[in-house]
Tab-separated table of C-alpha atoms and ligand atoms in Angstrom:
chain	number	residue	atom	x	y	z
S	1	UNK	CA	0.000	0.000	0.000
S	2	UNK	CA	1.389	3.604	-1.109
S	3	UNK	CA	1.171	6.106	1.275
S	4	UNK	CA	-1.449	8.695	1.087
S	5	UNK	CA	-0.695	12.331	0.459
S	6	UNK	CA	-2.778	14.803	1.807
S	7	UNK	CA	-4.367	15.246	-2.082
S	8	UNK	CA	-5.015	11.542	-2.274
S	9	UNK	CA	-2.985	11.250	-6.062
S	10	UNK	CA	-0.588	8.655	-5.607
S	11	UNK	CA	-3.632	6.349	-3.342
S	12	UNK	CA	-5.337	7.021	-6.733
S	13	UNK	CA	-2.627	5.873	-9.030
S	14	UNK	CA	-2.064	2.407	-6.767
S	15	UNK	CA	-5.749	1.817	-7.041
S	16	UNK	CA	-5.720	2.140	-10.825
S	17	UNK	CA	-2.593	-0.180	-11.511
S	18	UNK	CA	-4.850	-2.660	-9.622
S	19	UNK	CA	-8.055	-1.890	-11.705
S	20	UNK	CA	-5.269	-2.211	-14.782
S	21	UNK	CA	-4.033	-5.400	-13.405
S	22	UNK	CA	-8.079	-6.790	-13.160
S	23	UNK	CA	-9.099	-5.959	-16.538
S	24	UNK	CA	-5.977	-7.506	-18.205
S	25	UNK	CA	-6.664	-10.655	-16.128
S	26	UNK	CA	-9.944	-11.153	-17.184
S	27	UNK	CA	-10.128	-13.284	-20.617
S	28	UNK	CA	-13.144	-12.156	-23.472
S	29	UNK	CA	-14.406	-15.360	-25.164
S	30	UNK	CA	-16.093	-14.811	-28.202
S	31	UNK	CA	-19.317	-16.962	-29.119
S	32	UNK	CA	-19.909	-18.252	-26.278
S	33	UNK	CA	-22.144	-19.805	-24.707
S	34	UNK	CA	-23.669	-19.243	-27.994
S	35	UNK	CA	-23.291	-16.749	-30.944
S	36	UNK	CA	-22.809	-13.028	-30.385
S	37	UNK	CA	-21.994	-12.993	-26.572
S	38	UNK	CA	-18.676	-11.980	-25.070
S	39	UNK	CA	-18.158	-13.945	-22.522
S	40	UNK	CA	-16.082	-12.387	-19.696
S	41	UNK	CA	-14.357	-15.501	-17.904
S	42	UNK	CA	-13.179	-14.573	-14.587
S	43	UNK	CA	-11.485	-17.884	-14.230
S	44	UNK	CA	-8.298	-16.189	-15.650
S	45	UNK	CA	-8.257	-13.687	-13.079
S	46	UNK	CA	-8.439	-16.552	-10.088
S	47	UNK	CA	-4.770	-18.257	-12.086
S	48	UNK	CA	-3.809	-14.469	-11.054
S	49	UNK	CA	-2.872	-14.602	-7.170
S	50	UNK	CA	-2.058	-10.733	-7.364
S	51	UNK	CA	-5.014	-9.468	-9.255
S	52	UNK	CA	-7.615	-11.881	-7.549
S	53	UNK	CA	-5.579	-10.604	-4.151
S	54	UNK	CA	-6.586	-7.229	-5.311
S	55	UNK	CA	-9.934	-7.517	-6.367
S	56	UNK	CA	-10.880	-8.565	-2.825
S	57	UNK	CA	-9.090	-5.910	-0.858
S	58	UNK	CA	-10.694	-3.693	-3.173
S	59	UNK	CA	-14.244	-4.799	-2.126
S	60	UNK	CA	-12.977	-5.119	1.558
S	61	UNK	CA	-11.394	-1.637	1.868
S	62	UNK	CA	-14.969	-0.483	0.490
S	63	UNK	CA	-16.690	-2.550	2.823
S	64	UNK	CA	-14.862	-2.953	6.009
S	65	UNK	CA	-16.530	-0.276	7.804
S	66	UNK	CA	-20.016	-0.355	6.531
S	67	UNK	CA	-21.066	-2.334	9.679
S	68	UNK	CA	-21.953	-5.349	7.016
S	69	UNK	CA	-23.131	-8.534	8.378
S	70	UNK	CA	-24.551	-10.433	5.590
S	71	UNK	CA	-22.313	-11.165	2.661
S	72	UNK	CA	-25.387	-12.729	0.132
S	73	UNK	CA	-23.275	-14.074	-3.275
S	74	UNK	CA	-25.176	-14.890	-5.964
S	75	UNK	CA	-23.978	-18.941	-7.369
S	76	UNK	CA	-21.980	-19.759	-8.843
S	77	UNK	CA	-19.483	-17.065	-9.347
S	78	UNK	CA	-20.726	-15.225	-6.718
S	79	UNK	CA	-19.411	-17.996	-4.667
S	80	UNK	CA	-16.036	-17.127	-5.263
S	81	UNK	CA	-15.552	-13.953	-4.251
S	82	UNK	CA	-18.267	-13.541	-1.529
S	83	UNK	CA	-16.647	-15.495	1.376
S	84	UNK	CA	-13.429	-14.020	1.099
S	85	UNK	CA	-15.443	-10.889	1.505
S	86	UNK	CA	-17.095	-11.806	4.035
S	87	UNK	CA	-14.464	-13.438	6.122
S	88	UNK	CA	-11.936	-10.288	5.827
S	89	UNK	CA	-15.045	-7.987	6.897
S	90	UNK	CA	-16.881	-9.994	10.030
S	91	UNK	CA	-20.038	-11.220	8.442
S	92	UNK	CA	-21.600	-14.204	7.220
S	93	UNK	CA	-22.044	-15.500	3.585
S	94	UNK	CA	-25.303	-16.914	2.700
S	95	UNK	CA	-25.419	-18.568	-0.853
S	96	UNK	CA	-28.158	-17.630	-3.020
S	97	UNK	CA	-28.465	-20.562	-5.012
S	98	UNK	CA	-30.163	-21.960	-8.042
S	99	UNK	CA	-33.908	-23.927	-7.501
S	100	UNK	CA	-33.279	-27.281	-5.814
S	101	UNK	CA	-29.724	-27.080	-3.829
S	102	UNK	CA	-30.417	-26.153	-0.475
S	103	UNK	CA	-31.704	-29.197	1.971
S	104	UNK	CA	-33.730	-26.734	4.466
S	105	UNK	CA	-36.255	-24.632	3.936
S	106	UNK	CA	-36.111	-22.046	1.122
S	107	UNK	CA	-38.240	-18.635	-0.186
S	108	UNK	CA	-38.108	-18.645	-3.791
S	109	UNK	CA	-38.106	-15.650	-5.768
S	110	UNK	CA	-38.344	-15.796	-10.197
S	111	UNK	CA	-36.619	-13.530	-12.319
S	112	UNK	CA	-36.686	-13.443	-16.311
S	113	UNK	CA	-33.094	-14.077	-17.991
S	114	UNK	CA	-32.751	-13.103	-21.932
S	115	UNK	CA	-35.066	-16.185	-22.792
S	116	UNK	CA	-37.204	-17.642	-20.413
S	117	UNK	CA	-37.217	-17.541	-16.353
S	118	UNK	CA	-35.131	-18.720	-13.507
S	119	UNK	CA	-35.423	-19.202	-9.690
S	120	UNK	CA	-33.546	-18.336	-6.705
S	121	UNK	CA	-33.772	-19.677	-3.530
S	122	UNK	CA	-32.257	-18.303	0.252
S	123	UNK	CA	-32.617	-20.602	3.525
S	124	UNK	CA	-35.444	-19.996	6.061
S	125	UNK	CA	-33.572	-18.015	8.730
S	126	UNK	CA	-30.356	-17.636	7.130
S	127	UNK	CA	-30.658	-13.730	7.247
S	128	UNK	CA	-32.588	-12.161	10.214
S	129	UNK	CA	-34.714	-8.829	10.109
S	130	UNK	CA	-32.920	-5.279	10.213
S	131	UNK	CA	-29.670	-7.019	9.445
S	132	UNK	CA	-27.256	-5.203	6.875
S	133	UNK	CA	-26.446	-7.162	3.549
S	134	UNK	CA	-24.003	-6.445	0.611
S	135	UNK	CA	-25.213	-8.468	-2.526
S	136	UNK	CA	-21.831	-10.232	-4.710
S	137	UNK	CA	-21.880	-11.391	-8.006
S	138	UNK	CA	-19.324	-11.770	-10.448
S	139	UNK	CA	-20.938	-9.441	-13.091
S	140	UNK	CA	-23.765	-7.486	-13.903
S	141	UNK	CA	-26.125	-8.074	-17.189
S	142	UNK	CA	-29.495	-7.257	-17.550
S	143	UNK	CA	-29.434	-6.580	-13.700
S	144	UNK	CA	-31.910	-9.604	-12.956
S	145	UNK	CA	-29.925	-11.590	-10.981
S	146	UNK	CA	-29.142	-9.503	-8.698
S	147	UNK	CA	-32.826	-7.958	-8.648
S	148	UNK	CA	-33.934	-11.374	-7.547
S	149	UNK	CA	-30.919	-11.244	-4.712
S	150	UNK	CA	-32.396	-7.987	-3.776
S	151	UNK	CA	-35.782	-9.000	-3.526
S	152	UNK	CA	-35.059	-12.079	-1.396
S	153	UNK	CA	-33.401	-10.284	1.498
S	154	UNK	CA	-36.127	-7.749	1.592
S	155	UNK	CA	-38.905	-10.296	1.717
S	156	UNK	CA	-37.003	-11.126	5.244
S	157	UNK	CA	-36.449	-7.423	5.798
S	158	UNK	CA	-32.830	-6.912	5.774
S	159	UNK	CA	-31.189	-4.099	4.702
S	160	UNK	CA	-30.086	-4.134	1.172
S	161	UNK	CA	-26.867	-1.478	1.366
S	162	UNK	CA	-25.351	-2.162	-1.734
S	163	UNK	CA	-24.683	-4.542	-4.427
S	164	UNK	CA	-21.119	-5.496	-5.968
S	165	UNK	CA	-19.744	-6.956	-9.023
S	166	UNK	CA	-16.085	-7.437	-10.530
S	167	UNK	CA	-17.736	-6.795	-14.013
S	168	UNK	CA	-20.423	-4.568	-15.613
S	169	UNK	CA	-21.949	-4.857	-18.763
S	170	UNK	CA	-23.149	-1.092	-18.965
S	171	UNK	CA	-24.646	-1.201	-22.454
S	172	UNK	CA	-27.584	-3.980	-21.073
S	173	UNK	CA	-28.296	-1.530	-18.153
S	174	UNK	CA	-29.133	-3.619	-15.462
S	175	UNK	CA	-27.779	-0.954	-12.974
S	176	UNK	CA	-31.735	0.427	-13.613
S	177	UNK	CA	-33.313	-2.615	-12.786
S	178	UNK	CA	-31.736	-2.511	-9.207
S	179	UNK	CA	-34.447	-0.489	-7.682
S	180	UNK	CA	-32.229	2.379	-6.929
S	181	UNK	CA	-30.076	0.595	-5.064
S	182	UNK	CA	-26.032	1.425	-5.081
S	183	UNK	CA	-24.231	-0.953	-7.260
S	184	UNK	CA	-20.334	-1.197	-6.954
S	185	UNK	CA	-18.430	-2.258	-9.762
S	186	UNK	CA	-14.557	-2.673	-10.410
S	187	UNK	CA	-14.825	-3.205	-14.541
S	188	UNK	CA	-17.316	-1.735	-16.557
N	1	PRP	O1	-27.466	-9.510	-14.869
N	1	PRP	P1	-28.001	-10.797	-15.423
N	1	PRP	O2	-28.527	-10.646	-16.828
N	1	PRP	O3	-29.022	-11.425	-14.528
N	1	PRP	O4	-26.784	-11.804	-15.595
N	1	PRP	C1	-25.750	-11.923	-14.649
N	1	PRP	C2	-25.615	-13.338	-14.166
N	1	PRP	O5	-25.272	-14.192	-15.270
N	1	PRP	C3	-24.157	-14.988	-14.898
N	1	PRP	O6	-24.541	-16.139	-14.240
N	1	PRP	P2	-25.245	-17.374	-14.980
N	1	PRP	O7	-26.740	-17.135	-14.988
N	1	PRP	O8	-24.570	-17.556	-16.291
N	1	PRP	O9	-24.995	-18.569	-13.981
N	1	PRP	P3	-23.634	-19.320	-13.521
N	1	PRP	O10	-22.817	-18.296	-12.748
N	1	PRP	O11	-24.150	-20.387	-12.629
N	1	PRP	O12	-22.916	-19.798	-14.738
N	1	PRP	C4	-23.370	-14.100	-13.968
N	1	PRP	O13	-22.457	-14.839	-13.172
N	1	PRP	C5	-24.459	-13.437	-13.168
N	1	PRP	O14	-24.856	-14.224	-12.047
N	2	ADE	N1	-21.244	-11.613	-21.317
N	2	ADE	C1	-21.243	-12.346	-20.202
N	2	ADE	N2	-20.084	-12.876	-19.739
N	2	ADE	C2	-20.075	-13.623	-18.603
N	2	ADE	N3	-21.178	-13.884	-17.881
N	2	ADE	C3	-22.346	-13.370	-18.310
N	2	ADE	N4	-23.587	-13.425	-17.787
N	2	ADE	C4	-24.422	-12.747	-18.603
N	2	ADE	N5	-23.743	-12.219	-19.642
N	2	ADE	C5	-22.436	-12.585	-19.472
């Protein structure tokens, strides 16, 4: 870490040559899973100890004094960079997970991808009223993934304080369909 000075310029500089180091780990894979999507594949940036390293402090220097107890990541990707979020911060991770994973008992919530639907489910009791969540995800599309994250901890009456992705995909503006809630993203 660089230290400050009192105009904040060289912080600023260290924080882009992570953001630099992020977007050059991150692989574009053209075509896929079918034609005409760019697929951004994180997986290149987890063979990257540094710039995986830095994309969680990142999150955890934003987040470490937001009195956060609920880390909520959205599977599967979420998965991967939620609990070292949560772990460096003090809070619990609770896996949002596709229909049909969890063995206790589950609210549901349905959200429309491209084509068709899709369901996410929480555990009963996982998350308890008043508490104060941060929603991870990997990357931001149409914004209904994390809408249905959203809606699920405020059907239990936590409070949704802001959602965070490594990627956004600006141009599908999914950042609207959030309900005016904060989104933080590293790579737009
Ligand atoms: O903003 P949206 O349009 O809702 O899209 C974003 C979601 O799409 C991807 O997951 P995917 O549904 O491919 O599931 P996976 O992570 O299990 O592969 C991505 O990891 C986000 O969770
Ligand atoms: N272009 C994309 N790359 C990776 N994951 C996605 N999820 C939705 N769109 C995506």
């Amino acid at each position: 870490m660089a230290t400050p000075t009192p105009d904040g310029h060289r912080e600023d500089a260290v924080k882009d040559d992570r953001i630099s180091r992020i977007t050059s780990a991150i692989r574009v894979i053209p075509d896929f899973p079918k034609p005409g999507i760019l697929f951004q594949d994180i997986t290149t940036l987890l063979l990257d100890p540094v710039a995986f390293k830095d994309t969680i402090d990142l999150f955890v220097e934003r987040y470490k004094d937001k009195e956060i107890s609920v880390v909520a990541g959205v599977e599967a990707r979420g998965f991967i960079f939620g609990p070292p979020i949560a772990l460096a911060i003090g809070a619990k991770f609770v896996p949002m997970r596709k229909p049909n994973k969890l063995p206790g008992a589950v609210i549901s919530e349905e959200y429309s991808l491209e084509y068709g639907t899709d369901k996410m489910e929480m555990h009963v009791g996982a998350v308890q009223e008043g508490e104060r969540a941060l929603v991870i995800d990997d990357l931001i599309a149409t914004g209904g993934t994390l809408r249905a994250a959203i809606s699920l901890l405020e059907r239990v009456k936590a409070n949704v304080v802001e959602c965070a992705c490594v990627i956004e995909l600006p141009e599908l503006k999914g950042r609207e369909r959030l309900g005016g809630k904060p989104l933080f993203v590293l790579v737009s």
